[in-house]
Coordinates of C-alpha atoms in Angstrom, one line a residue:
Chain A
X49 CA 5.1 0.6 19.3
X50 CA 2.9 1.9 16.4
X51 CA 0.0 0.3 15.8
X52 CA -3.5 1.4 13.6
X53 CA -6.5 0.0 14.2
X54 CA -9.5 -0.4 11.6
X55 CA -12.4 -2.9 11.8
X56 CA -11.7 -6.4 10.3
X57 CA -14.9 -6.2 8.3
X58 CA -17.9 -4.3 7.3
X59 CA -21.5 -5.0 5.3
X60 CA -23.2 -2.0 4.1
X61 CA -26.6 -2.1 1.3
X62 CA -26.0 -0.7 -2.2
X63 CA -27.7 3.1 -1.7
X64 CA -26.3 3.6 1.7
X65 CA -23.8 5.4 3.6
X66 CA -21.1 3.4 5.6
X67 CA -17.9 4.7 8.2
X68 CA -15.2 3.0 8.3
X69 CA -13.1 4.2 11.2
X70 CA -8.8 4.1 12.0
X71 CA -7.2 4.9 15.3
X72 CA -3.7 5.1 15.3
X73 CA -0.5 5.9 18.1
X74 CA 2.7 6.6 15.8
X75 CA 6.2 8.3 16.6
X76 CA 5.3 11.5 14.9
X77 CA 2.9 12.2 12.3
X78 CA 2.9 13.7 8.9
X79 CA -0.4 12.9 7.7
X80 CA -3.0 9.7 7.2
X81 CA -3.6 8.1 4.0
X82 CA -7.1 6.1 2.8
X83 CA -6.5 3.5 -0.1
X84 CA -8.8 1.3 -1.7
X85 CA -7.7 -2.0 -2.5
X86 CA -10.2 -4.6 -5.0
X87 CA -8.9 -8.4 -4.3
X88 CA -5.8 -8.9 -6.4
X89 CA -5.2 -5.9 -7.2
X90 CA -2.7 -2.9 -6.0
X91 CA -4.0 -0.3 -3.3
X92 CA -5.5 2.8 -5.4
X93 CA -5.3 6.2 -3.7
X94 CA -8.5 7.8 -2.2
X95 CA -8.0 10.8 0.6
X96 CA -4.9 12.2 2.2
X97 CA -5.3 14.5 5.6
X98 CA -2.6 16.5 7.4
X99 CA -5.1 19.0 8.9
X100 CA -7.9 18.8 11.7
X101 CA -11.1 18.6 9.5
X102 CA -13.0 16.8 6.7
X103 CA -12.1 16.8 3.2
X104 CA -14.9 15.7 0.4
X105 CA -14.3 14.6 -2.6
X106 CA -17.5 13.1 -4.5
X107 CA -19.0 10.0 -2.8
X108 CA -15.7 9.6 -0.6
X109 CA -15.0 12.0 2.6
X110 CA -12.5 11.7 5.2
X111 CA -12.1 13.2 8.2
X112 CA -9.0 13.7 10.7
X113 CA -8.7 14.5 14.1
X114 CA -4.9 14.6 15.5
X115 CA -5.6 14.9 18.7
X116 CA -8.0 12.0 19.0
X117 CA -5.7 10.0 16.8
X118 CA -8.7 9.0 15.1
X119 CA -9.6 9.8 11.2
X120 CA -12.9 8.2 9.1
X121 CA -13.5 7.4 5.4
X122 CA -17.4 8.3 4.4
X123 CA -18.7 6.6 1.9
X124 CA -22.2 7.8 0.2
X125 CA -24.5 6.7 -2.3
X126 CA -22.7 2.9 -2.1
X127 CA -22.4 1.3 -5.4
X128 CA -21.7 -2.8 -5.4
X129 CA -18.2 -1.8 -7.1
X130 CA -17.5 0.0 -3.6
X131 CA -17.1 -3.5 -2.3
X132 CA -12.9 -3.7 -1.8
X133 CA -10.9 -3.5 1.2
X134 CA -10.0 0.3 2.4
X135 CA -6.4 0.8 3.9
X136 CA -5.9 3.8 6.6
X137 CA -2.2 4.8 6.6
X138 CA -0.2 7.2 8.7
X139 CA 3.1 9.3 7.5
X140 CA 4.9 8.9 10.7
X141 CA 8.4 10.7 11.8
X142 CA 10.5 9.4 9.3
X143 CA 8.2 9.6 6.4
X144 CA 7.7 6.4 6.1
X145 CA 4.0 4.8 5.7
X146 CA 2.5 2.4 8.4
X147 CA -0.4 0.3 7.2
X148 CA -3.5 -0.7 8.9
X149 CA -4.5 -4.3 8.0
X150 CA -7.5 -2.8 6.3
X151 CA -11.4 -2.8 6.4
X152 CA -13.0 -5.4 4.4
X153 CA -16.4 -4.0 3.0
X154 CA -18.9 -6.5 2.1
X155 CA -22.0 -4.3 -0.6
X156 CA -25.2 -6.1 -0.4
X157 CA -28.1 -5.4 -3.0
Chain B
X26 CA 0.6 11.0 -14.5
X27 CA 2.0 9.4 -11.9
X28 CA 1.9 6.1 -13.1
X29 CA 3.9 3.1 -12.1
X30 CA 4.4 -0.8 -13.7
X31 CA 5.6 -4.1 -12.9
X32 CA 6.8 -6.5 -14.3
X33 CA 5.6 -9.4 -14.6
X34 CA 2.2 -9.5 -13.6
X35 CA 2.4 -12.9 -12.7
X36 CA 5.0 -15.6 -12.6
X37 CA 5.3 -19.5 -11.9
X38 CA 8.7 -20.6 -11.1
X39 CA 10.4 -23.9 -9.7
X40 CA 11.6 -24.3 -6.0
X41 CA 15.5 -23.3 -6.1
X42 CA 15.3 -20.7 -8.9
X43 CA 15.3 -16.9 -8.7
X44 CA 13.5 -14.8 -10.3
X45 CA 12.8 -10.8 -11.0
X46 CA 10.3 -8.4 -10.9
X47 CA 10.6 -5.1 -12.4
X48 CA 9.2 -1.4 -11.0
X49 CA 9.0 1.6 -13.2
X50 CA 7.7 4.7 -12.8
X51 CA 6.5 5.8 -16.4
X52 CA 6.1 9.4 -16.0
X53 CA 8.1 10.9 -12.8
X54 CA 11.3 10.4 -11.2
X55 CA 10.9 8.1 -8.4
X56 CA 13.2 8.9 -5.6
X57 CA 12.2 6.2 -3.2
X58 CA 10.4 2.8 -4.2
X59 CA 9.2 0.4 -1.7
X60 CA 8.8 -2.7 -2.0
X61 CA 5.9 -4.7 0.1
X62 CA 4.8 -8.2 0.0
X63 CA 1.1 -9.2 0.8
X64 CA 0.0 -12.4 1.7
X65 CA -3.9 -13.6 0.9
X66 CA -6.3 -11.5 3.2
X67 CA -3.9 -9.7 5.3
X68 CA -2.3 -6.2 4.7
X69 CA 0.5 -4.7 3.2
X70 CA 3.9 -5.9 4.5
X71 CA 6.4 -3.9 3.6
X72 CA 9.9 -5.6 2.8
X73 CA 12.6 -2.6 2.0
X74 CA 12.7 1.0 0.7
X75 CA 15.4 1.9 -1.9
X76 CA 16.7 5.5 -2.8
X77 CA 17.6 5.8 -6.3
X78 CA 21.9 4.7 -6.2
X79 CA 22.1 3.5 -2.5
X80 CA 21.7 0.3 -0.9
X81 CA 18.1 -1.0 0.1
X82 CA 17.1 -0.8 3.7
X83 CA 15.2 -3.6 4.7
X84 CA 13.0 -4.2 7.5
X85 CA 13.6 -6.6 9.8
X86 CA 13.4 -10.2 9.2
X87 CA 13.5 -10.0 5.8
X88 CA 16.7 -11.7 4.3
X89 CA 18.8 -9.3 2.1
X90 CA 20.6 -11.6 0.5
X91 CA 17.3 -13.5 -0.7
X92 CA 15.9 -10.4 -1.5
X93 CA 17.7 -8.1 -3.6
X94 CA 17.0 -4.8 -4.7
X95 CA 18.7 -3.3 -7.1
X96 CA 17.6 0.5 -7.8
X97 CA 20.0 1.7 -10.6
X98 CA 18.2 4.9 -11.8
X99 CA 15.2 7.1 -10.9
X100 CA 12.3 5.5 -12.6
X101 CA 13.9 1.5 -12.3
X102 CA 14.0 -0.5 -9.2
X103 CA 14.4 -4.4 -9.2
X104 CA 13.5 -6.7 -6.6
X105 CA 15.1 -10.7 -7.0
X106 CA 14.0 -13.4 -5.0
X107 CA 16.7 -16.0 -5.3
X108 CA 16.7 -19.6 -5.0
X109 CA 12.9 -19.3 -3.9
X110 CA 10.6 -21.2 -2.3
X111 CA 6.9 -22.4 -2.1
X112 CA 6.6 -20.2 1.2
X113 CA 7.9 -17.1 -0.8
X114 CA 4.4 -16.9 -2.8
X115 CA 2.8 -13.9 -2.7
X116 CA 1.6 -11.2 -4.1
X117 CA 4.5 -8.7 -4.3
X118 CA 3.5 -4.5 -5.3
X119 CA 5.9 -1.7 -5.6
X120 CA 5.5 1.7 -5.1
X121 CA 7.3 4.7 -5.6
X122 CA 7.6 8.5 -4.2
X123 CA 8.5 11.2 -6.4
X124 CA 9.9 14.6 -5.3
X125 CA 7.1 17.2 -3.9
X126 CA 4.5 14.8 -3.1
X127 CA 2.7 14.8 0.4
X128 CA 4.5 11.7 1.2
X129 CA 1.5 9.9 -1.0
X130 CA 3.0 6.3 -3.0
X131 CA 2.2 5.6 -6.2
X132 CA 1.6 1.5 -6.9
X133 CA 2.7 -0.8 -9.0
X134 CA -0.2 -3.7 -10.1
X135 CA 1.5 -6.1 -8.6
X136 CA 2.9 -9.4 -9.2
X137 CA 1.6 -12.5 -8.2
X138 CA 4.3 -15.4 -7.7
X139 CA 3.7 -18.9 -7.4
X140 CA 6.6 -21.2 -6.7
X141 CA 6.0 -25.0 -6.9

């Protein structure tokens, strides 16, 4: 079966830096998505990785590694609007997305 | 660009009645839409993909004929849930895929049903 794996929940301090890791076994792969998603409201597109490697883009980074089946979201400098959940999502054979059930992150001041 | 809305945003309705929510993509030609359904603190489930003038597939366990889609031209897709029930609230989000895109999904807002 295919199956991601992300961590229910997370509590980082406004300034910081916090990880939030996905593991995933799909039939194929076509690349991995990171979404944020605020409570009530649709998922908003952060990252997308095909390659090995990390790609940065302001406070957000993520990073890939297909052979590990393992990819990251790096956030810096955390800001209390940061708090949201954060959605890893693979591309697998048939183009179609399959959804972790997302990382709650909890900002304290 | 890239932009997509539903409609309505929200939505109250009595048991027994149907009623239908609207995807558009404002600004692209949306190929594929998808349609997911998201119940309070737990992911993204999705219910069916459409291609623009084909029937909906729909993933298992979810009832076609309760759900229809109906995805008439490239930026319109309709999803109806008929004769609903209290258990079919939710918070329901489309999403669309244009043509040339890494695969990514643009979504909708979302609507948020409430059947009573």
């Amino acid at each position: 079966g295919q199956n991601i794996d992300q961590p229910t929940e997370m509590t980082a301090t406004e300034g910081a830096i916090v990880q939030i890791n996905c593991t995933y076994q799909t039939s194929g792969f076509n690349g991995l998505f990171w979404y944020q998603q605020h409570a009530g409201e649709a998922p908003t597109f952060l990252s997308y990785n095909v390659l090995d490697g990390l790609e940065e883009k302001g406070r957000f980074s993520s990073f890939l590694s297909r052979s590990k089946g393992y990819s990251y979201l790096l956030l810096k400098e955390l800001q209390m609007k940061d708090s949201a959940s954060y959605l890893c999502a693979v591309v697998d054979s048939n183009y179609q997305l399959i959804w972790g059930a997302g990382t709650k992150l909890i900002i304290k001041p | 660009g890239a932009v997509v809305s539903q409609h309505p945003s929200w939505v109250i309705c009595k048991s027994g009645t149907s009623v239908k929510i609207e995807c558009r993509s404002l600004d692209f030609q949306a190929t594929t839409m998808f349609w997911y359904r998201q119940f309070p603190k737990q992911s993204l489930m999705l219910m069916a993909t459409s291609n623009e003038g084909s029937k909906a597939t729909y993933e298992q366990g979810v009832e076609k004929d309760k759900f229809l889609i109906n995805h008439a031209s490239l930026t319109l897709s309709t999803l109806t849930v008929t004769s609903a029930h209290p258990e079919d609230s939710s918070f329901y989000i489309c999403s669309a895929r244009g043509t040339g895109e890494p695969y990514e999904q643009y979504f909708g807002p979302g609507t948020r049903l409430t059947v009573t």
